[in-house]
Coordinates of C-alpha atoms in Angstrom, one line a residue:
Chain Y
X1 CA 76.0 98.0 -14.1
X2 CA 74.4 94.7 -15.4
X3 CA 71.5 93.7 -13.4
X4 CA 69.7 90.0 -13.5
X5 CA 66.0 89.6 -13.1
X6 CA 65.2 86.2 -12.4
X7 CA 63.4 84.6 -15.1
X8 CA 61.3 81.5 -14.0
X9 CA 57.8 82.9 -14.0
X10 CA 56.3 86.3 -13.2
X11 CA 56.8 89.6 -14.0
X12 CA 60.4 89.6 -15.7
X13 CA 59.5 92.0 -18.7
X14 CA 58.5 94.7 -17.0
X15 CA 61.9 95.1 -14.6
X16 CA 63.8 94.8 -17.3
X17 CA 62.4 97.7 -18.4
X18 CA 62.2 99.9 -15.4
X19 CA 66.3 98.7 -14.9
X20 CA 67.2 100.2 -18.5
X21 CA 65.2 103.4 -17.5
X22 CA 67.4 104.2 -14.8
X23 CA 70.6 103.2 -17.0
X24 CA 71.3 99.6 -16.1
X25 CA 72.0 97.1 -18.1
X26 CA 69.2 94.4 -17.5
X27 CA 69.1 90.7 -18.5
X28 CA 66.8 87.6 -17.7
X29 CA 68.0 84.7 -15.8
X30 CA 66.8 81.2 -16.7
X31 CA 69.9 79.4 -16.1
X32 CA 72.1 79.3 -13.0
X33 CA 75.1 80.5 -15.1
X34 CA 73.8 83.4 -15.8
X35 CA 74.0 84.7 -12.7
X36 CA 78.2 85.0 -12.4
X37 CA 78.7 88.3 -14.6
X38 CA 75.8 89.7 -12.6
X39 CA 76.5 92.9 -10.2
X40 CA 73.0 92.8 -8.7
X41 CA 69.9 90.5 -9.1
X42 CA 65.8 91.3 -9.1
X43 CA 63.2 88.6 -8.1
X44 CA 60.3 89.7 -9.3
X45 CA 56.1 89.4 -8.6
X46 CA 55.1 86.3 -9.3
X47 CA 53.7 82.8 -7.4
X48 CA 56.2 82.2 -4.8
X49 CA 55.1 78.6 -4.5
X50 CA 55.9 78.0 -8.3
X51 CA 59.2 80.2 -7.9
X52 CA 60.9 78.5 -5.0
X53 CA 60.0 75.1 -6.9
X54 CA 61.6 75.9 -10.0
X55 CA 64.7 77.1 -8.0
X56 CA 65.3 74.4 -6.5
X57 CA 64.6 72.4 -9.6
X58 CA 67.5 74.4 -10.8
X59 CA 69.7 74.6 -8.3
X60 CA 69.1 78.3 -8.0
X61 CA 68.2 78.3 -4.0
X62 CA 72.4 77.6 -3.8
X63 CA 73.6 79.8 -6.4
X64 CA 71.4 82.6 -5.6
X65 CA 72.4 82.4 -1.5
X66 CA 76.2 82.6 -2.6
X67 CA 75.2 85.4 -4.8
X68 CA 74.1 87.5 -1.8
X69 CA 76.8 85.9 0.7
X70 CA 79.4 87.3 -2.0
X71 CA 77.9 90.8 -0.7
X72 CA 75.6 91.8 -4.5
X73 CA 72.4 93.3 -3.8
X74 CA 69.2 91.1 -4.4
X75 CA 66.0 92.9 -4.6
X76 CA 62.6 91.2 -3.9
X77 CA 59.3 92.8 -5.0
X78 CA 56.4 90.8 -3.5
X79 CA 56.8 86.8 -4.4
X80 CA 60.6 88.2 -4.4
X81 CA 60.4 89.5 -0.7
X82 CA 58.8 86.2 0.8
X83 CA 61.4 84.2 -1.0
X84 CA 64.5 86.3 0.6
X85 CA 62.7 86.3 4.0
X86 CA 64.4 84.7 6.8
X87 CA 61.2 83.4 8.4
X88 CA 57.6 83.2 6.6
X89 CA 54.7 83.5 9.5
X90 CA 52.9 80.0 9.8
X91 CA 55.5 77.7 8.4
X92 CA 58.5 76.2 9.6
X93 CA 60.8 77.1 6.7
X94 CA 61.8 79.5 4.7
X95 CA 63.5 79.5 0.6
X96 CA 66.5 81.6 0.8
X97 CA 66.9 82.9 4.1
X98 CA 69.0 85.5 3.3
X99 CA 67.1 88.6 4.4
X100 CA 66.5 89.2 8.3
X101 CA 62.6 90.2 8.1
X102 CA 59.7 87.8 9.1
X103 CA 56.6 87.9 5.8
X104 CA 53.3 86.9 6.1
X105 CA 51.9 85.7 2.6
X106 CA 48.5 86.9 1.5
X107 CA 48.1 89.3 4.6
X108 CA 45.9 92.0 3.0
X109 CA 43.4 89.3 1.7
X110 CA 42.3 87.9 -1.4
X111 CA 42.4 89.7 -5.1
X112 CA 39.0 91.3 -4.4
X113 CA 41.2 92.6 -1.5
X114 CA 44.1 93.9 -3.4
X115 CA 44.5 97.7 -3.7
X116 CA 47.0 100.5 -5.0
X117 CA 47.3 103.6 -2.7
X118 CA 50.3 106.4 -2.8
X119 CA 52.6 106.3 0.2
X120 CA 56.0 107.7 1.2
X121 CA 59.1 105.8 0.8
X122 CA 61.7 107.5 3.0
X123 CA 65.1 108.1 1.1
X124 CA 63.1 107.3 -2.1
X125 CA 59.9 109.2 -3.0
X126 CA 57.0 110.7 -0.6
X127 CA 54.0 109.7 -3.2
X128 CA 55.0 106.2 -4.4
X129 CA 52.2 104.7 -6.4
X130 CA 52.4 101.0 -4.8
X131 CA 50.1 98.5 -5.9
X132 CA 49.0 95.3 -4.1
X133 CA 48.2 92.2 -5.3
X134 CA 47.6 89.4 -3.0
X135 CA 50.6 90.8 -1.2
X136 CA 52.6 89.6 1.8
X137 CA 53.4 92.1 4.2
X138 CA 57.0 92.3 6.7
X139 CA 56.1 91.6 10.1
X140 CA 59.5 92.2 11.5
X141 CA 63.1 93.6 10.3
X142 CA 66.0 92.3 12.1
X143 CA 68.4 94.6 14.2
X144 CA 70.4 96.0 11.2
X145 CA 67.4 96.3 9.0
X146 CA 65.9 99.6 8.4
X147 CA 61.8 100.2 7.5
X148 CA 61.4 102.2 4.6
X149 CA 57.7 101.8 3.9
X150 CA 54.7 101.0 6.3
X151 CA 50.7 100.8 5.0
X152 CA 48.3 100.9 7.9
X153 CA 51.0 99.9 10.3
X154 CA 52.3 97.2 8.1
X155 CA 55.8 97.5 7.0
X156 CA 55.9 97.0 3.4
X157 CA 59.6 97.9 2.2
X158 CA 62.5 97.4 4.4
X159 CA 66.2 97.1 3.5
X160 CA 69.0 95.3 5.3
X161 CA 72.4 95.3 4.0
X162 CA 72.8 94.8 0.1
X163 CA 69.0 93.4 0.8
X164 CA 65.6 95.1 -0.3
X165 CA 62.7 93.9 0.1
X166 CA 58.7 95.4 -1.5
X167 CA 55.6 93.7 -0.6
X168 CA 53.8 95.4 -3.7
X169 CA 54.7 96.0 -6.9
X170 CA 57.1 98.6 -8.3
X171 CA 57.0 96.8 -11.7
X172 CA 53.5 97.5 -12.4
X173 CA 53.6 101.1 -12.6
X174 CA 56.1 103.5 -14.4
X175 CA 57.6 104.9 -11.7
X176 CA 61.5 104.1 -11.8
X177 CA 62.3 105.9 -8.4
X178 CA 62.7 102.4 -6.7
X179 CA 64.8 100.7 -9.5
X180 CA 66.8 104.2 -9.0
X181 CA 67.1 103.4 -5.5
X182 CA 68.5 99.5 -5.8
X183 CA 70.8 100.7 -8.9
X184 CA 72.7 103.1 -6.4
X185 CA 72.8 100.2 -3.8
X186 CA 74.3 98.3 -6.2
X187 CA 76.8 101.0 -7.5
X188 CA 77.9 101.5 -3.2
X189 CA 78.2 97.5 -3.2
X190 CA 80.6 97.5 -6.1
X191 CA 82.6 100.0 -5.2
Chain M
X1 CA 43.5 107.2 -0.7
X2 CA 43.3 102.9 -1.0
X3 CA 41.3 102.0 -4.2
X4 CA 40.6 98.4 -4.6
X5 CA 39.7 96.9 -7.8
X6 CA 41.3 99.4 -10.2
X7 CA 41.9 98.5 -14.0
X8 CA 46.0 98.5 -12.6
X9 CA 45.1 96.3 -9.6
X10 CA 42.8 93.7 -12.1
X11 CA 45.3 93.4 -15.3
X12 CA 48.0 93.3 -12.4
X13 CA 47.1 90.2 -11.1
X14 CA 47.1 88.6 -14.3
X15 CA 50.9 90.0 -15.2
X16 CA 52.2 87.6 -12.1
X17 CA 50.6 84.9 -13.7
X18 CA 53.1 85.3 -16.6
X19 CA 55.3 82.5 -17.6
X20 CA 53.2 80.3 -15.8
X21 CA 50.4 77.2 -15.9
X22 CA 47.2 77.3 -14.6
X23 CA 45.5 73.9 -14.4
X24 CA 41.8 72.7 -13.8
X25 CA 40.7 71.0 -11.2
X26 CA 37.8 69.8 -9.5
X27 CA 38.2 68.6 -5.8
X28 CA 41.1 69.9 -3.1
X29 CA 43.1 66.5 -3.9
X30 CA 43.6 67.5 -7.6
X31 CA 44.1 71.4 -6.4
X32 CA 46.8 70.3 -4.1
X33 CA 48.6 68.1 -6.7
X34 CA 48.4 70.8 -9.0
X35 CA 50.0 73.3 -6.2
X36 CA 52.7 70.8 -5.4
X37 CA 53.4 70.6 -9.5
X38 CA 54.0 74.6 -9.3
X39 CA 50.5 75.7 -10.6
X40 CA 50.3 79.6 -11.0
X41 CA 46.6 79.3 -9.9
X42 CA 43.8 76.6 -10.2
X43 CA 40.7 76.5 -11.7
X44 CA 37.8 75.2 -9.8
X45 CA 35.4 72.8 -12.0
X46 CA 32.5 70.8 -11.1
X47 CA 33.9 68.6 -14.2
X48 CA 36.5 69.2 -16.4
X49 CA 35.9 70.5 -20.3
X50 CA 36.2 67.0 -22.0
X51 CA 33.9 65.5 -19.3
X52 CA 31.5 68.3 -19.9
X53 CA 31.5 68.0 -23.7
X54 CA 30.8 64.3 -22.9
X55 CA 27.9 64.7 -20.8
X56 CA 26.2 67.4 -23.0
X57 CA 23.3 69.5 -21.6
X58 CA 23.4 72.6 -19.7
X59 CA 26.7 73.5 -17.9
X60 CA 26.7 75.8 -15.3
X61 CA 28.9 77.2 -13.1
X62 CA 30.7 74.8 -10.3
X63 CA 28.7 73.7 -7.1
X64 CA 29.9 75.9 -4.8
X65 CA 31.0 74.0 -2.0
X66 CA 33.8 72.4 -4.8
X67 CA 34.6 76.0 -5.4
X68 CA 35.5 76.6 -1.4
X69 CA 36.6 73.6 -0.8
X70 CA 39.1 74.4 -3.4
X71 CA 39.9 77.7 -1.7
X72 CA 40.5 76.3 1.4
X73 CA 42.9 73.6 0.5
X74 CA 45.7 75.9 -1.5
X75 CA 47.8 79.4 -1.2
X76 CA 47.8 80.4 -4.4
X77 CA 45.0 82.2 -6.3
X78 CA 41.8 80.1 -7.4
X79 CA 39.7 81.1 -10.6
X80 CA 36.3 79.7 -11.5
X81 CA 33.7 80.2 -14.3
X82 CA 31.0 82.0 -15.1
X83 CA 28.2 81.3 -18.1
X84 CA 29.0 84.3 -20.9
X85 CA 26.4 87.2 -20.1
X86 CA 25.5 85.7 -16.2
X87 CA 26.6 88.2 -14.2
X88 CA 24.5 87.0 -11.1
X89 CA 26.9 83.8 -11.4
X90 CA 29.9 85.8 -11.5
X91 CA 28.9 88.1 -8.5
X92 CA 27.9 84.9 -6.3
X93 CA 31.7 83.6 -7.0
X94 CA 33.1 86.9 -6.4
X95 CA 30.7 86.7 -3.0
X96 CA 32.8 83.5 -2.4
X97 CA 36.3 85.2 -2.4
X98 CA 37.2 83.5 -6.2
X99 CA 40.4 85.5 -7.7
X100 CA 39.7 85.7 -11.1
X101 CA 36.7 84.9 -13.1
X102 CA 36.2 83.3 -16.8
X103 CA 33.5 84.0 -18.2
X104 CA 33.9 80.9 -20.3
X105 CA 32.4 79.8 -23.6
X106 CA 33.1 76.2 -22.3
X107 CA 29.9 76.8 -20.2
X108 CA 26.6 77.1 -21.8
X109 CA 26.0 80.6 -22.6
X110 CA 23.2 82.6 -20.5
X111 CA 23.1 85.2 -22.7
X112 CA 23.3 84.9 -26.6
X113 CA 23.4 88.7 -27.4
X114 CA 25.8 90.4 -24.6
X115 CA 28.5 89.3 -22.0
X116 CA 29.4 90.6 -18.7
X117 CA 29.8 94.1 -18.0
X118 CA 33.3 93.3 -16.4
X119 CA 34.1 96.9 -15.2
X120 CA 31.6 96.7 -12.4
X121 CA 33.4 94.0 -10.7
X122 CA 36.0 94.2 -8.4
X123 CA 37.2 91.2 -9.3
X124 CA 39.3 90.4 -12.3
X125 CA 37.9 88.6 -15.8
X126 CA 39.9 86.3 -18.0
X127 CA 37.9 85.8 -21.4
X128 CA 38.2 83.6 -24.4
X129 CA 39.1 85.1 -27.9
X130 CA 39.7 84.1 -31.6
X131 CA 40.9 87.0 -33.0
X132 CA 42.2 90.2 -32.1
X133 CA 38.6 92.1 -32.7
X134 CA 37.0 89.6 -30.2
X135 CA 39.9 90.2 -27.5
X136 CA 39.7 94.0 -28.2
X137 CA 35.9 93.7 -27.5
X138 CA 36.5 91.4 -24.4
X139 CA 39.0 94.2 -23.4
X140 CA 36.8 96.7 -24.1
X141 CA 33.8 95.3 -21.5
X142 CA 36.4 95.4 -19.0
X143 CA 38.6 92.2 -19.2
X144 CA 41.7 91.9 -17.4
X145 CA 43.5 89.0 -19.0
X146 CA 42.4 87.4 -22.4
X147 CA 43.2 84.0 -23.6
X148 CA 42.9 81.7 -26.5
X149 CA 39.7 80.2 -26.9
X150 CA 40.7 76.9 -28.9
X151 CA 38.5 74.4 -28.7
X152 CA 38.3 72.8 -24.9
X153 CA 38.5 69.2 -23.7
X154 CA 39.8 68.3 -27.3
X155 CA 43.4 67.6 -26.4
X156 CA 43.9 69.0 -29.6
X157 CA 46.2 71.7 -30.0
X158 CA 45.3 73.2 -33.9
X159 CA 42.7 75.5 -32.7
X160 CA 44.9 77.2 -30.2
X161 CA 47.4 77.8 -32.9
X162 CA 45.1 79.0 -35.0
X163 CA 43.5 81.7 -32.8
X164 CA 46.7 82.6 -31.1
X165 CA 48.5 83.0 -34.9
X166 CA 45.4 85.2 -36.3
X167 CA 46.0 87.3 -33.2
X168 CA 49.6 87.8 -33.3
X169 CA 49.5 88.5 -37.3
X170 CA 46.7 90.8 -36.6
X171 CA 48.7 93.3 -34.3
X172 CA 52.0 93.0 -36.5
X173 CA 49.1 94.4 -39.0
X174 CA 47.5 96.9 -37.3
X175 CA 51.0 97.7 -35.6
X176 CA 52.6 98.5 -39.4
X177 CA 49.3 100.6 -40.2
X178 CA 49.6 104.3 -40.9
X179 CA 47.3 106.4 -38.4
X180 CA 44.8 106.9 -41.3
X181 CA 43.7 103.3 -41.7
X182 CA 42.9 102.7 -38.0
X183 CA 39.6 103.9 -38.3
X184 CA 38.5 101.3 -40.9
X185 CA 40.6 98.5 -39.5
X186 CA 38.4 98.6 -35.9
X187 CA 35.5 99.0 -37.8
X188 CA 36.8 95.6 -40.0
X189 CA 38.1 94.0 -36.6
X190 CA 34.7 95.1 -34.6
X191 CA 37.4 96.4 -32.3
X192 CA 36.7 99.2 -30.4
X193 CA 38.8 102.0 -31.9
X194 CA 41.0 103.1 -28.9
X195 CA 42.0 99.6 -27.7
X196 CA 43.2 99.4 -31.3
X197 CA 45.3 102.8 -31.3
X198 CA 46.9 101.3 -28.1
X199 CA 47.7 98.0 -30.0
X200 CA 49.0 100.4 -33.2
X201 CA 51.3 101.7 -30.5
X202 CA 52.7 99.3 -28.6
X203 CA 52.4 96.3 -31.0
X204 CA 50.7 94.2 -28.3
X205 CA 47.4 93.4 -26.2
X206 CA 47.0 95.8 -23.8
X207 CA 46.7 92.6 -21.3
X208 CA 48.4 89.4 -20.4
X209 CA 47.5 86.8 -23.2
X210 CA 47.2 83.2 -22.2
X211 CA 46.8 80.0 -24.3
X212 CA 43.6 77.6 -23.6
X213 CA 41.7 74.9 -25.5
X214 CA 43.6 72.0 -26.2
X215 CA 47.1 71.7 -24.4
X216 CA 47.9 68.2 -23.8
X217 CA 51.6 67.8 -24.1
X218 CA 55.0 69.6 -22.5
X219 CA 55.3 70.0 -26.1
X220 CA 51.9 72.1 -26.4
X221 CA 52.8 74.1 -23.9
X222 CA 56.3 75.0 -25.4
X223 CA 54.4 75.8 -28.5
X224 CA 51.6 77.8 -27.3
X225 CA 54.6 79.9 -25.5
X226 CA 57.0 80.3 -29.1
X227 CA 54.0 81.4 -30.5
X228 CA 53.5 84.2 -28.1
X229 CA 51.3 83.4 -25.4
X230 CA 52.6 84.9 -21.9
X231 CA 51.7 81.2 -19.8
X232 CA 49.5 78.6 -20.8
X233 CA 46.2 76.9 -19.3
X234 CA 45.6 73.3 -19.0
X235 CA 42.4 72.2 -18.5
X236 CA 41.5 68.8 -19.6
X237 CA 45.2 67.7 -20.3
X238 CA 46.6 66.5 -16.7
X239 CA 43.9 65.4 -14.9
X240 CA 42.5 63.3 -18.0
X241 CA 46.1 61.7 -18.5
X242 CA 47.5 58.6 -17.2
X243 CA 49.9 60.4 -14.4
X244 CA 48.6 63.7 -13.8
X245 CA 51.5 64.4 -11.1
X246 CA 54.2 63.8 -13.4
X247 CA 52.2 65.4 -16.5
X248 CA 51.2 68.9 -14.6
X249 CA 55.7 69.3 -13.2
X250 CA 56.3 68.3 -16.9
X251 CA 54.1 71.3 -18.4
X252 CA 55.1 73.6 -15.8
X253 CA 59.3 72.4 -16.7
X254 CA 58.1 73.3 -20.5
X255 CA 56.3 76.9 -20.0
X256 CA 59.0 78.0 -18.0
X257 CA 61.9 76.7 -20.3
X258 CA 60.1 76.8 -23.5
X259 CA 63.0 76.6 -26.0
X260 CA 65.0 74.3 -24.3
X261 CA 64.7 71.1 -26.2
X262 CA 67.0 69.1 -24.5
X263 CA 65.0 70.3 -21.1
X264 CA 61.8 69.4 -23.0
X265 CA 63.0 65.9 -24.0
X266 CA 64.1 64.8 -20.6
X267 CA 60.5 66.1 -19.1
X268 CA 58.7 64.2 -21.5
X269 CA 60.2 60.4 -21.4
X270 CA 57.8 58.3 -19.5
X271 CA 55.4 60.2 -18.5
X272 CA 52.3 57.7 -19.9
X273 CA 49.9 58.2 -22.2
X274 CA 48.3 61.9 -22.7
X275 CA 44.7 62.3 -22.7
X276 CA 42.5 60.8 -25.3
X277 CA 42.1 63.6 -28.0
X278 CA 39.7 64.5 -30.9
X279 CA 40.1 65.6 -34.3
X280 CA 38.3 68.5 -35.1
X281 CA 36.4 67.9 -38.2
X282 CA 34.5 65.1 -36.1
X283 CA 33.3 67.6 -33.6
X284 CA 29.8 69.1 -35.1
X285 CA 29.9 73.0 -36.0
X286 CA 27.3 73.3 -33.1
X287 CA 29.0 71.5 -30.7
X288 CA 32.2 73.8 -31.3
X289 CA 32.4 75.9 -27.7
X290 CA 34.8 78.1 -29.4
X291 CA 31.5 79.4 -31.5
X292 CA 29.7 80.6 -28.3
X293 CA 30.7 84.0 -27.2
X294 CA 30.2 87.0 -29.9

């Protein structure tokens, strides 16, 4: 299973590493190419403002939106899950729009705001250690999307299809239950 | 149970700065241009390092009402600075909602015997270092991110190198030690001895390290990133140059792709003349910022 993590700024290092702790072969994307051997693909934490530009730059907002339209899981983790959102609350439009959930950017607040709390992740692990940085939150999931996390009545992880999206960061701790989690949705995908 | 401001939360922030440029600023206008470039974060300056150096005196922290109007006018995260050892400035910017602090040896330092106790604050703390005993000291008092300290509003790149070098040649040192000679080597360093077992271990900084003091050029910033830093800060260098739009995409193009030539070629043609540098040796020792800070 070779698994991309986008590579344009953020935190690529650390999913790499979480990836090949749960067995999968993980590389970084920088270049657009790179994606086509790829059988699933990571965006991590990061600035989504500086993300989407570089894609674009790139032409990775294309390649990336065939990528899931060819049915290979993409998994978003913060800056990740507002750029697969469908709809971002307050602006008009969106960067991939491949993922049926509605993001709010910055809802829990500034850094001084930013936390870490253990919560339950149904189908994946009942004392997840999520941290928060700055971190959007899903206001809605679409009709075929299922909630897999919430935080004070805020969903936080939802999945929809070969989609999955994190509002905080799985990268930032050494817990590889989640990275688990997408490298089986990527093995059912494949198969 | 939520905990907020946690040592996991603080060098966190920090680790999704990676790979990226954070660029000075003083008004909204410049913050927004510097947004629109693909800034990680701003910082938010009353003036910037070179015009600082040029007006001498006592530098303080930023009139506030730059510093909000700054974090009213973009999304993404907004540092500011803070004299070493004033922790009362640092606590009225955290008051303000500011997302990371430097407590910055380009300001004139309040203190010349002790810096910030950083652990108290809820808020994270970039700091400058030269070597790796000064970033293991920094870490020590509670830093979250460390960067190079360079010499600021030069527009000369050599003292980056420098400090960034010494560090990474330090930690392949300490990293090739046997366990017996750690003792001596903090002791040596003036590092304090755990941070250094970490570094033995793991061969690097147990936080994101940044380059700062100098970057001028695409170029810079491609070297600053080959030599190991994890993103770069530009202080002086865009808004001091002759098309700051066009300079800041150009150094973001160049962090991100830093060993693409070709890439690095086509983002430097035309982009006007970079900002007015100085050589080193010209600067008085006591007009060196990197010297404050201890």
């Amino acid at each position: 299973m070779k698994i991309g993590v986008l590579a344009l700024q953020g935190a690529v290092a650390e999913h790499v590493r979480l990836l090949e702790e749960v067995g999968a072969t993980a590389v970084p994307v920088k270049k657009v190419e790179e994606l086509d051997d790829l059988d699933g693909l990571v965006i991590p934490g990061g600035e989504s403002t500086t993300i989407s530009k570089l894609m674009h730059k790139y032409g990775f907002m294309e390649a990336v939106q065939e990528f899931g339209k060819a049915n290979k899981p993409i998994f978003g983790t913060c800056a990740g899950a507002i750029l697969l959102a469908k709809q971002i609350q307050g602006q008009d439009d969106c960067h991939l729009g491949l993922m049926d959930i509605k993001v709010e950017r910055n809802a829990f607040g500034r850094q001084k705001e930013s936390f870490e709390v253990l919560m339950p992740v149904a189908g994946v692990a009942a004392d997840y250690p999520a941290v928060f940085i700055r971190a959007p939150y899903i206001m809605e999931v679409g009709e075929n999307g299922q909630v897999l996390a919430k935080h004070e009545d805020k969903i936080v992880v939802a999945r929809s299809g070969h989609y999955l999206a994190a509002a905080f960061h799985p990268e930032l701790t050494e817990d590889t239950r989640l990275h688990k989690y997408f490298l089986d949705m990527v093995k059912e995908y494949r198969s | 149970m939520v905990q907020v401001g946690t040592s996991r939360v603080k060098r966190g922030m920090a680790e999704m700065q990676k790979g990226g440029v954070i660029m000075d600023v003083v008004n909204a206008e410049q913050a927004k241009i510097a947004e629109a470039a693909g800034a990680v974060a701003v910082m938010a300056l009353e003036r910037v390092p070179s015009d600082i150096r040029a007006a001498g005196g006592v530098a303080r922290m930023a009139d506030l009402s730059i510093v909000e109007e700054v974090l009213k006018a973009v999304s993404i995260p907004v540092m500011a600075k803070a004299r070493i050892g004033h922790f009362v400035e640092a606590r009225v910017l955290e008051s303000l909602g500011v997302d990371y602090l430097d407590e910055s040896e380009v300001l004139t330092p309040a203190d010349d015997l002790y810096h910030i106790n950083k652990k108290e604050f809820t808020v994270p703390f970039v700091c400058g270092a030269r070597d790796l005993g000064e970033a293991l000291r920094r870490i020590g008092e509670g830093a979250s991110m460390i960067r190079t300290k360079g010499e600021p509003g030069t527009g000369n790149i050599v003292e980056a190198v420098r400090h960034m070098r010494t560090m990474m040649s330090q930690i392949r040192k300490v990293q090739a030690m046997s366990y017996d000679e750690l003792m001596a080597e903090a002791k040596n360093l003036g590092a304090p001895y755990e941070l250094l077992e970490a570094v033995h271990k793991t061969g690097k900084l147990p936080v994101v390290n940044f380059a700062a003091g100098g970057v001028a050029t695409p170029a810079d910033a491609a070297l600053m990133m080959q030599l190991g830093s994890d993103g770069v800060f530009v202080g002086s260098g865009i808004f001091k140059s002759e098309n700051p739009e066009k300079f800041a995409r150009a150094i973001v193009e160049a962090t991100t792709h830093y060993t693409d030539y070709e890439l690095i070629a086509r983002v430097s043609k035309g982009l006007g003349t970079a900002m007015p540098g100085i050589e080193i040796s010209k600067i008085r020792e006591a007009d060196r910022m990197q010297e404050r800070g201890w």
